[in-house]
Every structure is written in structure tokens, then in C-alpha cells.
Tab-separated table of C-alpha atoms in Angstrom:
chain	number	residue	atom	x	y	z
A	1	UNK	CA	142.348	98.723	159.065
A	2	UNK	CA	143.948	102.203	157.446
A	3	UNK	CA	143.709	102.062	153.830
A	4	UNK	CA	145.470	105.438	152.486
A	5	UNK	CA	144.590	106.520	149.418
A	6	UNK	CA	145.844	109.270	146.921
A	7	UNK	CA	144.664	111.743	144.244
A	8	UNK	CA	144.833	108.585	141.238
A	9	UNK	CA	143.056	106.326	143.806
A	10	UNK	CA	140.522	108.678	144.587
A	11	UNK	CA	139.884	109.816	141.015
A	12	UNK	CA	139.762	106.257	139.678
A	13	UNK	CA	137.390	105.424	142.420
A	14	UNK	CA	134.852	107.972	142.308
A	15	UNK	CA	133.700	109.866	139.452
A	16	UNK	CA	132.776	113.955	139.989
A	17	UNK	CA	128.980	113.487	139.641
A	18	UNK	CA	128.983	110.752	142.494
A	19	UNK	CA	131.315	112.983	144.516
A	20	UNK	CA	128.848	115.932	144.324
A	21	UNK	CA	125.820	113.523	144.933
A	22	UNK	CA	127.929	112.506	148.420
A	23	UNK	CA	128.464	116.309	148.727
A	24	UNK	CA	125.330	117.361	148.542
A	25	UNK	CA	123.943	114.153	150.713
A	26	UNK	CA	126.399	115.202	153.715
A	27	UNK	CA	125.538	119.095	153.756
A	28	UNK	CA	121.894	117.861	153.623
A	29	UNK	CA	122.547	115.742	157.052
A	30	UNK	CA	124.299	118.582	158.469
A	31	UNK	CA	121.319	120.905	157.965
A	32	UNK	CA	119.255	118.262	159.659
A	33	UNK	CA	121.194	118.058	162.635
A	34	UNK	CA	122.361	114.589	162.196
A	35	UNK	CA	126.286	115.541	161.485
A	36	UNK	CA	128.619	117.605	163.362
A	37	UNK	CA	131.670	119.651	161.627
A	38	UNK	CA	133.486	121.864	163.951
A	39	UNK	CA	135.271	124.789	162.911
A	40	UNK	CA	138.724	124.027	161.405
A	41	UNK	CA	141.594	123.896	163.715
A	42	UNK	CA	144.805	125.274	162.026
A	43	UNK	CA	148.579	125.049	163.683
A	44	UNK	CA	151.334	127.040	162.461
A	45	UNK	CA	155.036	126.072	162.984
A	46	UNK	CA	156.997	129.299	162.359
A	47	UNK	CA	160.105	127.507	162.366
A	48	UNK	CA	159.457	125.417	159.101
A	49	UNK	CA	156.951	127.831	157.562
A	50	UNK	CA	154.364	125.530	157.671
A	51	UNK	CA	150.740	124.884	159.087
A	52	UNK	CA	148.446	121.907	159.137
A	53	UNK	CA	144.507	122.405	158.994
A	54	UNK	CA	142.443	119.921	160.895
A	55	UNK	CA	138.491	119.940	159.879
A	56	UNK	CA	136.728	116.903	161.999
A	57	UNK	CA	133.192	115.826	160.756
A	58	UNK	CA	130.782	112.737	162.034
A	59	UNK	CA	128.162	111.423	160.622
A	60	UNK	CA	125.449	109.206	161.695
A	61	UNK	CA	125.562	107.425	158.753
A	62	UNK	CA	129.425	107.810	158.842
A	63	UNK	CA	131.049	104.638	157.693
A	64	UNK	CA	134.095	106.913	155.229
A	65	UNK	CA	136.871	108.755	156.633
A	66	UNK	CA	138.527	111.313	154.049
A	67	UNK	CA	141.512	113.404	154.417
A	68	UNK	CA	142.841	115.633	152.075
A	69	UNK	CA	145.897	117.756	152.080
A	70	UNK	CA	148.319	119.191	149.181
């Protein structure tokens, strides 16, 4: 199941100094090899003036899926 969450959620959720501890945990696994995070993929539509940015991480651990965008 999707849950979809937005900035309130988020911020209501998950205070700053446990968002830097998961921060810093997740760099730390992708210095040890055990995450992947490809390059960003970005698509431009001219005709709207708009562009999307994909950035796709795994984890071994895994078990959150975020997505941001403004």
C-alpha cells in the first residue's frame, strides 16, 4: 500500500536531528557499497516549461521510499 505524505506529515513525523541521523546512516551504507544511487535523471518538456528530476536509490536495509518535489 501507497501512503503519500506531505511537508506537515513529514515534519510532524520526523524531527531534524532524526532526519540527519537517517542521513548520515544512508551516505554511510553508500560508502560501504551496500546502496546504489544513480545519477539523477532529469526530463524537460519545453512546451509547459517544466522538468521533472528522478534520483532512484536502494538500500539493503531499504524498507522507506521518499519522494520529494516542490
Amino acid at each position: 500500500m501507497t501512503l503519500l505524505l506531505n511537508r506537515s506529515d513529514v515534519q510532524s513525523l520526523l524531527s531534524m536531528p532524526k532526519a540527519i541521523d537517517v542521513l548520515e546512516a544512508a551516505f554511510a551504507e553508500l560508502d560501504a557499497g551496500s546502496a546504489e544511487m544513480p545519477d539523477r535523471t532529469v526530463i524537460v518538456d519545453p512546451s509547459v516549461g517544466g522538468w521533472i528530476a528522478y534520483m532512484p536509490a536502494y538500500s539493503e536495509i531499504g524498507g522507506v521510499r521518499l519522494v520529494l518535489r516542490q
